[in-house]
Amino acid sequence: MTMVTRRVDLRSDTVTKPTETMRAAMASAEVDDDVLGFDPTAACLEKKMAKIMGKEAALFVPSGTMANLICVLIHCQIRGSEVILGDYSHIHIYENGGISTLGGVHPRTVKNNEDGTMDIDRIEESIRDPSFEICYPTTRLICLENSHAHSGGRCLSAEYTDKVGELAKKYGLKLHIDGARIFNASVALGVPVHRLVQAADSVTACLSKGLGAPAGTIIAGSKDFIYKAKILRKTLGGGMRQIGVLCAAAIVAVEENVEKLVGDHKNAKALAAGINNIKGLKVDLDSVETNIVFFDILKESGTTGDELMKKLEVHGVHAMQEGPCNLYMSELGLSFTIRSQNMTCSTP
């Protein structure tokens, strides 16, 4: 029987531990009541993130799901509004249908290409004709995701995003970017975050994935937008008091861990190349741009996703199964998914 001497936790790039520097910052954080707007550490983080993202203001919220929900609801304040987004976008697949459940917002999906983009002409074709509003919902928003998780962490270029932004302006629409892993995209492309989201009216950035903070996501936009976001955050139960304890760790994450993403991406490419050399496993090496690796279990391998997961556990590798056809595994900054029998499956 194999003796496991080391446990490798590959469940998600959200499964992280605060660094000693983060813990020290949390312990000594200056705090006050953030619901009332007086927490100085929260204000420091928000000012820093607004500058990084090139927006007027920013707001700390508990999670990426809440952040995206707040942004969509502000842009689509009238019930029955419609948002155009990718058919495999995180907002559409993995956020519990909140935009419909809580906001009465109708999703109109456009096929995501393998690189995470949506064809510009397909987006334009999906915009409703306002002259037929007697039957159609009203299109008010377009959403992009960068990097695009389901596509394997593929990055959307600034040029592509600009084109979508121009289209949105042409029709009087708003553009929101789900930037859960926007720092990964920035590092991989060698383009500053503010440039990647320049065309967006609102953008989110997760602090607790590859950056390793214990919790939190930032929303950035205009001062008026963030004013509305803060009210809606309270409505949704996301207003917290001495939030500087968490924001202190997030500041450390932004200051110290962004440059480490380069190593995460290098590790992902090395992992992909190694897996591709194993008989019965297949990786599209060109698709590995950031910290996510997809690989197929071919029929010739004679094994299944369930069986491979059990074998990994025997060797101390902890994974999370996402369904009968795939496993989702990740470490700090490094995600990879096993797909069995050449089936195309989703990833969170």
One Martini backbone bead per residue (centre of mass of N, CA, C, O) as a GRO file, in nm:
protein
  348
    1MET     BB    1   0.098   0.035   0.021
    2THR     BB    2   0.072   0.364  -0.005
    3MET     BB    3   0.267   0.619   0.141
    4VAL     BB    4   0.155   0.917   0.264
    5THR     BB    5   0.356   1.227   0.306
    6ARG     BB    6   0.186   1.415   0.098
    7ARG     BB    7  -0.046   1.675   0.050
    8VAL     BB    8  -0.229   1.757  -0.250
    9ASP     BB    9  -0.418   2.048  -0.313
   10LEU     BB   10  -0.652   2.049  -0.614
   11ARG     BB   11  -0.943   2.181  -0.606
   12SER     BB   12  -0.856   2.503  -0.597
   13ASP     BB   13  -0.770   2.851  -0.628
   14THR     BB   14  -0.933   2.890  -0.338
   15VAL     BB   15  -0.729   2.695  -0.188
   16THR     BB   16  -0.605   2.881   0.067
   17LYS     BB   17  -0.346   3.049   0.259
   18PRO     BB   18  -0.249   3.268   0.461
   19THR     BB   19   0.001   3.453   0.510
   20GLU     BB   20   0.199   3.587   0.743
   21THR     BB   21   0.162   3.873   0.638
   22MET     BB   22  -0.145   3.869   0.642
   23ARG     BB   23  -0.186   3.801   0.943
   24ALA     BB   24  -0.043   4.052   1.048
   25ALA     BB   25  -0.225   4.259   0.907
   26MET     BB   26  -0.488   4.167   1.043
   27ALA     BB   27  -0.401   4.209   1.343
   28SER     BB   28  -0.318   4.538   1.275
   29ALA     BB   29  -0.570   4.652   1.174
   30GLU     BB   30  -0.741   4.929   1.087
   31VAL     BB   31  -1.067   5.002   1.222
   32ASP     BB   32  -1.420   5.024   1.125
   33ASP     BB   33  -1.725   5.125   1.004
   34ASP     BB   34  -1.817   5.043   0.678
   35VAL     BB   35  -2.118   5.104   0.650
   36LEU     BB   36  -2.046   5.411   0.736
   37GLY     BB   37  -1.746   5.470   0.597
   38PHE     BB   38  -1.474   5.430   0.825
   39ASP     BB   39  -1.277   5.226   0.703
   40PRO     BB   40  -0.941   5.265   0.631
   41THR     BB   41  -0.857   4.993   0.493
   42ALA     BB   42  -1.080   4.980   0.286
   43ALA     BB   43  -1.014   5.253   0.153
   44CYS     BB   44  -0.730   5.176   0.063
   45LEU     BB   45  -0.802   4.942  -0.122
   46GLU     BB   46  -1.006   5.091  -0.307
   47LYS     BB   47  -0.806   5.302  -0.412
   48LYS     BB   48  -0.600   5.104  -0.531
   49MET     BB   49  -0.799   4.951  -0.725
   50ALA     BB   50  -0.898   5.190  -0.891
   51LYS     BB   51  -0.620   5.251  -1.010
   52ILE     BB   52  -0.557   4.974  -1.141
   53MET     BB   53  -0.851   4.989  -1.308
   54GLY     BB   54  -0.920   5.290  -1.405
   55LYS     BB   55  -1.116   5.408  -1.184
   56GLU     BB   56  -1.287   5.613  -0.965
   57ALA     BB   57  -1.399   5.350  -0.807
   58ALA     BB   58  -1.444   5.127  -0.516
   59LEU     BB   59  -1.556   4.789  -0.389
   60PHE     BB   60  -1.603   4.581  -0.120
   61VAL     BB   61  -1.688   4.232  -0.139
   62PRO     BB   62  -1.739   3.905  -0.047
   63SER     BB   63  -1.805   3.825  -0.363
   64GLY     BB   64  -1.829   3.749  -0.697
   65THR     BB   65  -2.131   3.698  -0.713
   66MET     BB   66  -2.216   3.965  -0.585
   67ALA     BB   67  -2.068   4.153  -0.776
   68ASN     BB   68  -2.215   4.074  -1.037
   69LEU     BB   69  -2.499   4.122  -0.937
   70ILE     BB   70  -2.476   4.421  -0.879
   71CYS     BB   71  -2.398   4.513  -1.165
   72VAL     BB   72  -2.644   4.407  -1.317
   73LEU     BB   73  -2.865   4.556  -1.145
   74ILE     BB   74  -2.773   4.842  -1.214
   75HIS     BB   75  -2.793   4.819  -1.531
   76CYS     BB   76  -3.087   4.648  -1.459
   77GLN     BB   77  -3.340   4.801  -1.299
   78ILE     BB   78  -3.540   4.684  -1.498
   79ARG     BB   79  -3.759   4.463  -1.521
   80GLY     BB   80  -3.682   4.266  -1.812
   81SER     BB   81  -3.412   4.283  -1.870
   82GLU     BB   82  -3.121   4.238  -2.088
   83VAL     BB   83  -2.844   4.005  -2.114
   84ILE     BB   84  -2.536   3.963  -2.275
   85LEU     BB   85  -2.388   3.630  -2.281
   86GLY     BB   86  -2.219   3.359  -2.231
   87ASP     BB   87  -2.289   3.017  -2.232
   88TYR     BB   88  -1.997   2.984  -2.044
   89SER     BB   89  -2.043   3.168  -1.821
   90HIS     BB   90  -2.035   3.226  -1.490
   91ILE     BB   91  -2.299   3.382  -1.455
   92HIS     BB   92  -2.479   3.163  -1.605
   93ILE     BB   93  -2.378   2.887  -1.452
   94TYR     BB   94  -2.238   2.966  -1.132
   95GLU     BB   95  -2.477   3.195  -1.000
   96ASN     BB   96  -2.778   3.077  -0.941
   97GLY     BB   97  -2.955   3.282  -1.112
   98GLY     BB   98  -2.962   3.574  -0.974
   99ILE     BB   99  -3.050   3.776  -1.199
  100SER     BB  100  -3.338   3.644  -1.204
  101THR     BB  101  -3.428   3.592  -0.910
  102LEU     BB  102  -3.358   3.905  -0.805
  103GLY     BB  103  -3.383   4.095  -1.096
  104GLY     BB  104  -3.536   4.007  -1.362
  105VAL     BB  105  -3.309   3.902  -1.558
  106HIS     BB  106  -3.244   3.834  -1.895
  107PRO     BB  107  -3.076   3.582  -2.061
  108ARG     BB  108  -2.860   3.618  -2.356
  109THR     BB  109  -2.700   3.387  -2.541
  110VAL     BB  110  -2.363   3.336  -2.656
  111LYS     BB  111  -2.131   3.177  -2.809
  112ASN     BB  112  -1.847   3.038  -2.701
  113ASN     BB  113  -1.544   3.026  -2.778
  114GLU     BB  114  -1.245   2.870  -2.722
  115ASP     BB  115  -1.125   3.174  -2.629
  116GLY     BB  116  -1.400   3.322  -2.488
  117THR     BB  117  -1.532   3.450  -2.706
  118MET     BB  118  -1.750   3.656  -2.900
  119ASP     BB  119  -1.903   3.725  -3.169
  120ILE     BB  120  -1.978   4.031  -3.276
  121ASP     BB  121  -2.216   3.966  -3.468
  122ARG     BB  122  -2.373   3.799  -3.254
  123ILE     BB  123  -2.417   4.021  -3.057
  124GLU     BB  124  -2.568   4.214  -3.247
  125GLU     BB  125  -2.800   4.008  -3.317
  126SER     BB  126  -2.897   4.003  -2.996
  127ILE     BB  127  -3.008   4.275  -3.019
  128ARG     BB  128  -3.282   4.432  -2.959
  129ASP     BB  129  -3.568   4.562  -3.098
  130PRO     BB  130  -3.723   4.844  -2.973
  131SER     BB  131  -3.980   4.845  -3.171
  132PHE     BB  132  -4.053   4.541  -3.020
  133GLU     BB  133  -4.135   4.574  -2.701
  134ILE     BB  134  -4.409   4.421  -2.688
  135CYS     BB  135  -4.214   4.142  -2.679
  136TYR     BB  136  -3.941   4.239  -2.599
  137PRO     BB  137  -3.680   4.266  -2.436
  138THR     BB  138  -3.437   4.487  -2.295
  139THR     BB  139  -3.136   4.580  -2.392
  140ARG     BB  140  -2.851   4.676  -2.150
  141LEU     BB  141  -2.623   4.435  -2.159
  142ILE     BB  142  -2.273   4.335  -2.153
  143CYS     BB  143  -2.080   4.031  -2.095
  144LEU     BB  144  -1.758   3.955  -1.974
  145GLU     BB  145  -1.466   3.719  -1.948
  146ASN     BB  146  -1.148   3.784  -1.755
  147SER     BB  147  -1.073   3.518  -1.763
  148HIS     BB  148  -1.185   3.211  -1.919
  149ALA     BB  149  -1.262   2.935  -1.757
  150HIS     BB  150  -1.403   2.728  -1.959
  151SER     BB  151  -1.151   2.783  -2.169
  152GLY     BB  152  -0.886   2.767  -1.975
  153GLY     BB  153  -0.792   3.073  -1.924
  154ARG     BB  154  -0.852   3.263  -2.139
  155CYS     BB  155  -0.769   3.565  -2.314
  156LEU     BB  156  -0.873   3.894  -2.345
  157SER     BB  157  -0.824   4.142  -2.539
  158ALA     BB  158  -0.825   4.478  -2.567
  159GLU     BB  159  -0.928   4.489  -2.860
  160TYR     BB  160  -1.181   4.320  -2.820
  161THR     BB  161  -1.308   4.485  -2.592
  162ASP     BB  162  -1.329   4.747  -2.754
  163LYS     BB  163  -1.532   4.640  -2.963
  164VAL     BB  164  -1.756   4.584  -2.760
  165GLY     BB  165  -1.771   4.873  -2.653
  166GLU     BB  166  -1.852   5.003  -2.923
  167LEU     BB  167  -2.113   4.845  -2.953
  168ALA     BB  168  -2.251   4.941  -2.698
  169LYS     BB  169  -2.252   5.244  -2.769
  170LYS     BB  170  -2.413   5.226  -3.035
  171TYR     BB  171  -2.674   5.104  -2.843
  172GLY     BB  172  -2.672   5.206  -2.538
  173LEU     BB  173  -2.484   5.023  -2.372
  174LYS     BB  174  -2.340   4.814  -2.134
  175LEU     BB  175  -2.018   4.713  -1.979
  176HIS     BB  176  -1.921   4.401  -1.832
  177ILE     BB  177  -1.652   4.263  -1.623
  178ASP     BB  178  -1.548   3.947  -1.539
  179GLY     BB  179  -1.248   3.961  -1.320
  180ALA     BB  180  -1.159   3.720  -1.141
  181ARG     BB  181  -0.882   3.676  -1.351
  182ILE     BB  182  -0.741   3.951  -1.446
  183PHE     BB  183  -0.445   3.913  -1.350
  184ASN     BB  184  -0.383   3.675  -1.529
  185ALA     BB  185  -0.430   3.822  -1.795
  186SER     BB  186  -0.224   4.047  -1.756
  187VAL     BB  187   0.029   3.869  -1.727
  188ALA     BB  188   0.001   3.702  -1.992
  189LEU     BB  189  -0.018   3.970  -2.187
  190GLY     BB  190   0.129   4.233  -2.077
  191VAL     BB  191  -0.127   4.396  -1.953
  192PRO     BB  192  -0.282   4.619  -1.799
  193VAL     BB  193  -0.569   4.625  -1.636
  194HIS     BB  194  -0.679   4.906  -1.728
  195ARG     BB  195  -0.670   4.827  -2.032
  196LEU     BB  196  -0.860   4.574  -2.032
  197VAL     BB  197  -1.106   4.775  -1.886
  198GLN     BB  198  -1.157   5.048  -2.036
  199ALA     BB  199  -1.451   4.979  -2.177
  200ALA     BB  200  -1.575   4.955  -1.902
  201ASP     BB  201  -1.829   5.029  -1.663
  202SER     BB  202  -1.759   4.749  -1.523
  203VAL     BB  203  -1.568   4.566  -1.260
  204THR     BB  204  -1.418   4.264  -1.152
  205ALA     BB  205  -1.205   4.133  -0.866
  206CYS     BB  206  -1.046   3.871  -0.740
  207LEU     BB  207  -0.867   3.795  -0.419
  208SER     BB  208  -0.913   3.451  -0.364
  209LYS     BB  209  -0.735   3.322  -0.563
  210GLY     BB  210  -0.431   3.355  -0.684
  211LEU     BB  211  -0.376   3.583  -0.457
  212GLY     BB  212  -0.479   3.454  -0.157
  213ALA     BB  213  -0.703   3.568  -0.022
  214PRO     BB  214  -0.962   3.487   0.200
  215ALA     BB  215  -1.144   3.736   0.078
  216GLY     BB  216  -1.294   3.885  -0.193
  217THR     BB  217  -1.425   4.160  -0.398
  218ILE     BB  218  -1.399   4.391  -0.665
  219ILE     BB  219  -1.551   4.696  -0.750
  220ALA     BB  220  -1.551   4.895  -1.057
  221GLY     BB  221  -1.610   5.257  -1.123
  222SER     BB  222  -1.796   5.494  -1.089
  223LYS     BB  223  -1.906   5.690  -0.839
  224ASP     BB  224  -2.206   5.640  -0.892
  225PHE     BB  225  -2.193   5.332  -0.909
  226ILE     BB  226  -2.069   5.281  -0.622
  227TYR     BB  227  -2.297   5.407  -0.466
  228LYS     BB  228  -2.505   5.195  -0.557
  229ALA     BB  229  -2.345   4.942  -0.470
  230LYS     BB  230  -2.350   4.996  -0.163
  231ILE     BB  231  -2.654   4.972  -0.130
  232LEU     BB  232  -2.685   4.684  -0.255
  233ARG     BB  233  -2.501   4.538  -0.062
  234LYS     BB  234  -2.690   4.580   0.180
  235THR     BB  235  -2.943   4.443   0.061
  236LEU     BB  236  -2.770   4.156   0.025
  237GLY     BB  237  -2.583   4.134   0.299
  238GLY     BB  238  -2.272   4.277   0.249
  239GLY     BB  239  -2.257   4.441   0.501
  240MET     BB  240  -1.971   4.531   0.690
  241ARG     BB  241  -1.777   4.634   0.934
  242GLN     BB  242  -1.463   4.531   1.022
  243ILE     BB  243  -1.318   4.488   0.714
  244GLY     BB  244  -1.007   4.545   0.746
  245VAL     BB  245  -0.912   4.258   0.808
  246LEU     BB  246  -0.946   4.165   0.505
  247CYS     BB  247  -0.817   4.406   0.349
  248ALA     BB  248  -0.528   4.364   0.450
  249ALA     BB  249  -0.481   4.098   0.296
  250ALA     BB  250  -0.545   4.213   0.012
  251ILE     BB  251  -0.311   4.410  -0.004
  252VAL     BB  252  -0.092   4.197   0.006
  253ALA     BB  253  -0.181   4.038  -0.243
  254VAL     BB  254  -0.141   4.272  -0.449
  255GLU     BB  255   0.165   4.341  -0.371
  256GLU     BB  256   0.287   4.017  -0.374
  257ASN     BB  257   0.117   3.808  -0.595
  258VAL     BB  258   0.111   3.893  -0.892
  259GLU     BB  259   0.405   3.806  -0.980
  260LYS     BB  260   0.348   3.493  -0.917
  261LEU     BB  261   0.176   3.419  -1.172
  262VAL     BB  262   0.404   3.344  -1.358
  263GLY     BB  263   0.464   3.072  -1.218
  264ASP     BB  264   0.185   2.946  -1.254
  265HIS     BB  265   0.191   2.944  -1.566
  266LYS     BB  266   0.444   2.772  -1.592
  267ASN     BB  267   0.331   2.526  -1.443
  268ALA     BB  268   0.095   2.473  -1.634
  269LYS     BB  269   0.267   2.413  -1.885
  270ALA     BB  270   0.427   2.179  -1.760
  271LEU     BB  271   0.187   2.003  -1.695
  272ALA     BB  272   0.073   1.977  -1.980
  273ALA     BB  273   0.322   1.846  -2.107
  274GLY     BB  274   0.329   1.598  -1.921
  275ILE     BB  275   0.045   1.486  -1.977
  276ASN     BB  276   0.087   1.459  -2.292
  277ASN     BB  277   0.298   1.207  -2.236
  278ILE     BB  278   0.050   1.043  -2.155
  279LYS     BB  279  -0.104   0.769  -2.213
  280GLY     BB  280  -0.451   0.865  -2.269
  281LEU     BB  281  -0.370   1.170  -2.273
  282LYS     BB  282  -0.502   1.513  -2.346
  283VAL     BB  283  -0.361   1.828  -2.467
  284ASP     BB  284  -0.415   2.168  -2.538
  285LEU     BB  285  -0.148   2.365  -2.540
  286ASP     BB  286  -0.262   2.638  -2.665
  287SER     BB  287  -0.477   2.680  -2.416
  288VAL     BB  288  -0.234   2.749  -2.221
  289GLU     BB  289  -0.221   3.073  -2.056
  290THR     BB  290  -0.250   3.018  -1.748
  291ASN     BB  291  -0.401   2.830  -1.462
  292ILE     BB  292  -0.535   2.629  -1.679
  293VAL     BB  293  -0.608   2.269  -1.725
  294PHE     BB  294  -0.700   2.059  -1.986
  295PHE     BB  295  -0.787   1.700  -1.990
  296ASP     BB  296  -0.814   1.406  -2.166
  297ILE     BB  297  -0.973   1.093  -2.149
  298LEU     BB  298  -0.916   0.834  -2.326
  299LYS     BB  299  -1.038   0.533  -2.421
  300GLU     BB  300  -0.751   0.390  -2.436
  301SER     BB  301  -0.689   0.403  -2.122
  302GLY     BB  302  -0.919   0.240  -1.942
  303THR     BB  303  -1.046   0.493  -1.794
  304THR     BB  304  -1.181   0.712  -1.549
  305GLY     BB  305  -1.252   0.971  -1.356
  306ASP     BB  306  -1.311   0.810  -1.099
  307GLU     BB  307  -1.057   0.632  -1.105
  308LEU     BB  308  -0.845   0.859  -1.110
  309MET     BB  309  -0.926   0.991  -0.846
  310LYS     BB  310  -0.860   0.748  -0.663
  311LYS     BB  311  -0.559   0.732  -0.739
  312LEU     BB  312  -0.484   1.013  -0.638
  313GLU     BB  313  -0.567   0.971  -0.340
  314VAL     BB  314  -0.359   0.749  -0.277
  315HIS     BB  315  -0.126   0.988  -0.345
  316GLY     BB  316  -0.244   1.266  -0.204
  317VAL     BB  317  -0.460   1.377  -0.412
  318HIS     BB  318  -0.679   1.647  -0.399
  319ALA     BB  319  -1.009   1.644  -0.532
  320MET     BB  320  -1.284   1.770  -0.747
  321GLN     BB  321  -1.590   1.664  -0.845
  322GLU     BB  322  -1.816   1.783  -1.123
  323GLY     BB  323  -1.890   1.495  -1.232
  324PRO     BB  324  -1.901   1.227  -1.455
  325CYS     BB  325  -1.677   1.394  -1.664
  326ASN     BB  326  -1.518   1.544  -1.417
  327LEU     BB  327  -1.241   1.718  -1.281
  328TYR     BB  328  -1.148   1.953  -1.023
  329MET     BB  329  -0.824   2.113  -1.014
  330SER     BB  330  -0.622   2.291  -0.762
  331GLU     BB  331  -0.394   2.546  -0.694
  332LEU     BB  332  -0.222   2.801  -0.625
  333GLY     BB  333  -0.296   2.929  -0.939
  334LEU     BB  334  -0.373   2.613  -1.017
  335SER     BB  335  -0.565   2.469  -1.280
  336PHE     BB  336  -0.737   2.146  -1.334
  337THR     BB  337  -0.903   1.928  -1.577
  338ILE     BB  338  -1.085   1.632  -1.607
  339ARG     BB  339  -1.170   1.457  -1.911
  340SER     BB  340  -1.387   1.210  -2.022
  341GLN     BB  341  -1.421   1.061  -2.324
  342ASN     BB  342  -1.417   1.342  -2.485
  343MET     BB  343  -1.578   1.519  -2.307
  344THR     BB  344  -1.748   1.823  -2.277
  345CYS     BB  345  -1.691   2.017  -1.991
  346SER     BB  346  -1.736   2.188  -1.707
  347THR     BB  347  -1.612   2.479  -1.518
  348PRO     BB  348  -1.573   2.702  -1.239
   0.00000   0.00000   0.00000
